[in-house]
Amino acid sequence: DIQLTQSPSFLSASVGDRVTITCRASQGISSYLAWYQQKPGKAPKLLIYAASTLQSGVPSRFSGSGSGTEFTLTISSLQPEDFATYYCQQLNSYLLTFGGGTKVEIK
Amino acid sequence: EVQLVESGGGLVQPGGSLRLSCAASGFTFSSYEMNWVRQAPGKGLEWVSYISSSGSTIYYADSVKGRFTISRDNAKNSLYLQMNSLRAEDTAVYYCARYSMTTVVTDYWGQGTLVTVSS
């Protein structure tokens, strides 16, 4: 199975900060990577797919990059509603896997 | 509007069984592959199972293989997960998620249903 390692697992940031989360795959997955945002008690919300394509309706402050084994999610200017947990997901295989998550909290 | 609504969760004793359902609407269900994903309390997301649009191809996570069975009824726009020999570690919120072959992503998720395995 393809393993995804997300870092950091926790970060504390202020409104307006630029935030970057990294996701590393145990083997090459081309661009078959998605990013989700999850708030407590809610289902994951799709932010980005195909490594860098913004899902419709998602604010442009979110962006994704990378291919192969290393990927990043960047929030250019953190907003109060962005405090949540973020997960990467690989779809190179039908046996989907997720990163361990990054919890973004208010500093 | 795409909607996925899970049901069937609840409290079950270890060794027991439960059948989850996911009712789909707002899209041509028979054209889409589907997945079950779960999340234990306070933990991350874990993929459970995949089923192709016709139901002919199925995959399971090692953690549930031999105990869980995924199925679908395209005439009823419904996805199912039969869970047998339940263990405490199966306690989680279970989500159904639609897989889009076009964009290669699980683009729509249900709200989840909680399964608690405890005596």
Short mmCIF file of C-alpha atoms in Angstrom, two decimals:
data_model
loop_
_atom_site.label_atom_id
_atom_site.label_comp_id
_atom_site.label_asym_id
_atom_site.label_seq_id
_atom_site.Cartn_x
_atom_site.Cartn_y
_atom_site.Cartn_z
CA ASP A 1 0.00 0.00 0.00
CA ILE A 2 1.07 3.57 -0.62
CA GLN A 3 1.85 5.46 2.58
CA LEU A 4 1.37 9.20 2.92
CA THR A 5 3.35 11.18 5.48
CA GLN A 6 1.94 14.58 6.31
CA SER A 7 3.86 17.30 8.12
CA PRO A 8 3.54 19.01 10.42
CA SER A 9 0.85 17.16 12.35
CA PHE A 10 0.01 20.33 14.21
CA LEU A 11 0.62 23.98 13.56
CA SER A 12 -0.30 27.16 15.34
CA ALA A 13 -0.76 30.23 13.17
CA SER A 14 -2.33 33.67 13.16
CA VAL A 15 -4.94 35.17 10.88
CA GLY A 16 -3.17 36.49 7.79
CA ASP A 17 -0.27 34.02 8.01
CA ARG A 18 0.92 32.01 5.03
CA VAL A 19 0.68 28.32 5.87
CA THR A 20 2.26 25.37 4.07
CA ILE A 21 1.51 21.69 4.69
CA THR A 22 3.57 18.92 3.12
CA CYS A 23 2.53 15.44 2.06
CA ARG A 24 5.08 12.82 1.02
CA ALA A 25 4.16 9.56 -0.71
CA SER A 26 6.08 6.32 -0.21
CA GLN A 27 6.17 5.84 -3.97
CA GLY A 28 5.40 7.95 -7.00
CA ILE A 29 1.71 8.77 -7.46
CA SER A 30 1.96 11.14 -10.42
CA SER A 31 -0.51 13.94 -9.65
CA TYR A 32 -3.19 11.72 -8.11
CA LEU A 33 -3.36 13.62 -4.86
CA ALA A 34 -6.21 15.48 -3.20
CA TRP A 35 -6.48 17.76 -0.18
CA TYR A 36 -9.43 17.95 2.20
CA GLN A 37 -10.45 20.24 5.02
CA GLN A 38 -12.37 18.83 7.96
CA LYS A 39 -14.04 20.65 10.81
CA PRO A 40 -15.24 18.92 13.99
CA GLY A 41 -18.34 16.82 13.47
CA LYS A 42 -18.37 17.40 9.73
CA ALA A 43 -17.48 15.35 6.67
CA PRO A 44 -14.25 16.15 4.84
CA LYS A 45 -14.57 18.90 2.27
CA LEU A 46 -12.64 18.62 -1.00
CA LEU A 47 -10.29 21.55 -1.58
CA ILE A 48 -7.89 20.45 -4.30
CA TYR A 49 -7.61 17.47 -6.63
CA ALA A 50 -5.07 16.37 -9.21
CA ALA A 51 -2.48 17.95 -6.92
CA SER A 52 -3.18 21.52 -8.00
CA THR A 53 -6.74 21.90 -9.30
CA LEU A 54 -8.96 23.99 -7.07
CA GLN A 55 -12.40 22.50 -6.47
CA SER A 56 -15.25 24.76 -7.54
CA GLY A 57 -16.26 27.19 -4.83
CA VAL A 58 -13.02 26.91 -2.85
CA PRO A 59 -11.35 30.27 -2.17
CA SER A 60 -8.29 31.09 -4.25
CA ARG A 61 -6.12 31.51 -1.14
CA PHE A 62 -5.85 27.72 -1.21
CA SER A 63 -3.36 26.24 -3.66
CA GLY A 64 -1.66 22.93 -4.22
CA SER A 65 1.51 21.86 -5.95
CA GLY A 66 3.76 18.90 -6.50
CA SER A 67 3.94 15.61 -8.35
CA GLY A 68 5.54 12.24 -7.89
CA THR A 69 6.20 11.89 -4.17
CA GLU A 70 6.16 15.40 -2.71
CA PHE A 71 3.17 17.70 -2.50
CA THR A 72 2.23 20.89 -0.70
CA LEU A 73 -0.95 22.66 0.29
CA THR A 74 -0.57 26.40 0.80
CA ILE A 75 -3.00 28.83 2.36
CA SER A 76 -1.78 32.25 1.30
CA SER A 77 -3.50 34.27 4.01
CA LEU A 78 -5.10 32.28 6.81
CA GLN A 79 -8.69 33.26 7.60
CA PRO A 80 -10.66 32.51 10.79
CA GLU A 81 -12.76 29.91 8.96
CA ASP A 82 -9.61 28.02 7.89
CA PHE A 83 -8.84 26.71 11.35
CA ALA A 84 -9.46 23.01 10.83
CA THR A 85 -7.71 19.72 10.14
CA TYR A 86 -6.32 19.09 6.67
CA TYR A 87 -5.74 15.69 5.04
CA CYS A 88 -4.00 14.61 1.88
CA GLN A 89 -5.25 11.56 -0.02
CA GLN A 90 -3.67 9.53 -2.80
CA LEU A 91 -5.78 8.15 -5.64
CA ASN A 92 -3.04 6.49 -7.67
CA SER A 93 -4.40 3.18 -6.45
CA TYR A 94 -7.96 2.09 -5.81
CA LEU A 95 -6.71 1.22 -2.33
CA LEU A 96 -6.96 4.81 -1.21
CA THR A 97 -4.82 6.13 1.60
CA PHE A 98 -4.79 9.33 3.62
CA GLY A 99 -2.14 11.29 5.38
CA GLY A 100 -2.30 11.49 9.15
CA GLY A 101 -3.72 15.00 9.12
CA THR A 102 -2.53 18.48 10.05
CA LYS A 103 -4.47 20.39 12.67
CA VAL A 104 -4.28 24.15 12.16
CA GLU A 105 -5.01 26.08 15.33
CA ILE A 106 -5.16 29.74 16.24
CA LYS A 107 -2.00 31.16 17.77
CA GLU B 1 -27.75 18.58 -6.07
CA VAL B 2 -25.62 15.57 -5.22
CA GLN B 3 -26.62 14.01 -1.91
CA LEU B 4 -25.30 10.99 -0.06
CA VAL B 5 -27.12 9.99 3.11
CA GLU B 6 -25.79 7.21 5.32
CA SER B 7 -27.89 5.27 7.78
CA GLY B 8 -27.78 2.10 9.84
CA GLY B 9 -25.20 3.01 12.44
CA GLY B 10 -25.66 2.33 16.12
CA LEU B 11 -24.41 0.46 19.16
CA VAL B 12 -23.48 -3.18 18.65
CA GLN B 13 -21.71 -5.72 20.83
CA PRO B 14 -18.32 -7.15 19.89
CA GLY B 15 -18.80 -10.01 17.46
CA GLY B 16 -22.06 -8.58 16.24
CA SER B 17 -23.19 -7.41 12.82
CA LEU B 18 -24.51 -4.23 11.31
CA ARG B 19 -25.51 -3.15 7.81
CA LEU B 20 -24.89 0.41 6.70
CA SER B 21 -26.73 2.01 3.80
CA CYS B 22 -25.94 5.05 1.70
CA ALA B 23 -28.77 6.57 -0.31
CA ALA B 24 -27.63 8.54 -3.34
CA SER B 25 -29.48 11.24 -5.24
CA GLY B 26 -28.82 14.09 -7.64
CA PHE B 27 -26.61 12.10 -10.01
CA THR B 28 -26.60 8.93 -12.10
CA PHE B 29 -25.58 6.52 -9.36
CA SER B 30 -25.00 3.61 -11.70
CA SER B 31 -22.24 5.54 -13.48
CA TYR B 32 -20.08 6.14 -10.42
CA GLU B 33 -17.67 4.08 -8.38
CA MET B 34 -18.16 4.36 -4.63
CA ASN B 35 -16.13 4.03 -1.46
CA TRP B 36 -16.60 3.66 2.27
CA VAL B 37 -14.21 5.63 4.48
CA ARG B 38 -14.22 5.64 8.27
CA GLN B 39 -12.88 7.79 11.07
CA ALA B 40 -12.38 6.53 14.60
CA PRO B 41 -13.09 9.07 17.36
CA GLY B 42 -10.32 11.66 17.44
CA LYS B 43 -8.38 9.88 14.70
CA GLY B 44 -7.68 10.33 10.99
CA LEU B 45 -9.43 9.07 7.90
CA GLU B 46 -9.15 5.40 6.92
CA TRP B 47 -10.32 3.99 3.60
CA VAL B 48 -12.45 0.86 4.06
CA SER B 49 -13.72 -0.41 0.71
CA TYR B 50 -14.26 0.35 -2.97
CA ILE B 51 -16.85 -0.89 -5.47
CA SER B 52 -16.95 -0.27 -9.20
CA SER B 53 -20.02 1.18 -10.90
CA SER B 54 -21.31 -2.25 -11.93
CA GLY B 55 -20.29 -3.93 -8.68
CA SER B 56 -17.97 -6.31 -10.48
CA THR B 57 -14.75 -5.01 -8.92
CA ILE B 58 -14.34 -4.71 -5.17
CA TYR B 59 -11.43 -3.94 -2.88
CA TYR B 60 -11.08 -3.92 0.91
CA ALA B 61 -8.62 -2.60 3.42
CA ASP B 62 -6.70 -5.39 5.14
CA SER B 63 -8.24 -4.34 8.46
CA VAL B 64 -11.75 -5.36 7.33
CA LYS B 65 -11.08 -8.04 4.71
CA GLY B 66 -13.09 -11.18 5.38
CA ARG B 67 -15.44 -9.39 7.79
CA PHE B 68 -17.00 -6.58 5.74
CA THR B 69 -18.86 -6.84 2.43
CA ILE B 70 -19.55 -3.90 0.16
CA SER B 71 -22.43 -4.05 -2.31
CA ARG B 72 -24.70 -1.79 -4.30
CA ASP B 73 -28.17 -1.76 -5.82
CA ASN B 74 -28.14 0.56 -8.81
CA ALA B 75 -31.89 0.24 -9.24
CA LYS B 76 -32.33 1.64 -5.73
CA ASN B 77 -29.48 4.15 -5.94
CA SER B 78 -28.02 2.63 -2.84
CA LEU B 79 -24.66 1.51 -1.48
CA TYR B 80 -24.26 -0.92 1.39
CA LEU B 81 -21.66 -2.12 3.86
CA GLN B 82 -22.36 -5.37 5.67
CA MET B 83 -20.16 -5.51 8.76
CA ASN B 84 -19.74 -8.82 10.58
CA SER B 85 -17.55 -9.96 13.47
CA LEU B 86 -17.33 -6.38 14.68
CA ARG B 87 -14.51 -5.36 16.99
CA ALA B 88 -14.00 -2.41 19.30
CA GLU B 89 -11.52 -0.98 16.82
CA ASP B 90 -14.28 -0.76 14.19
CA THR B 91 -15.87 2.01 16.23
CA ALA B 92 -15.95 5.01 13.91
CA VAL B 93 -18.00 7.36 11.82
CA TYR B 94 -18.51 5.69 8.45
CA TYR B 95 -18.76 7.87 5.35
CA CYS B 96 -19.78 6.90 1.85
CA ALA B 97 -17.95 8.84 -0.83
CA ARG B 98 -18.49 9.14 -4.55
CA TYR B 99 -15.49 8.56 -6.81
CA SER B 100 -15.26 10.57 -10.00
CA MET B 101 -13.25 8.84 -12.75
CA THR B 102 -13.14 12.10 -14.69
CA THR B 103 -11.34 14.07 -12.02
CA VAL B 104 -9.93 11.05 -10.13
CA VAL B 105 -11.14 12.15 -6.74
CA THR B 106 -13.74 11.31 -4.10
CA ASP B 107 -15.68 14.48 -4.70
CA TYR B 108 -18.85 14.07 -2.63
CA TRP B 109 -19.18 12.63 0.85
CA GLY B 110 -22.14 11.85 3.04
CA GLN B 111 -22.52 13.24 6.55
CA GLY B 112 -21.51 9.93 8.11
CA THR B 113 -23.09 7.41 10.45
CA LEU B 114 -21.61 6.43 13.81
CA VAL B 115 -20.93 2.79 14.60
CA THR B 116 -20.05 1.99 18.20
CA VAL B 117 -18.83 -1.49 19.08
CA SER B 118 -18.99 -2.00 22.82
CA SER B 119 -20.35 -4.37 25.41
#
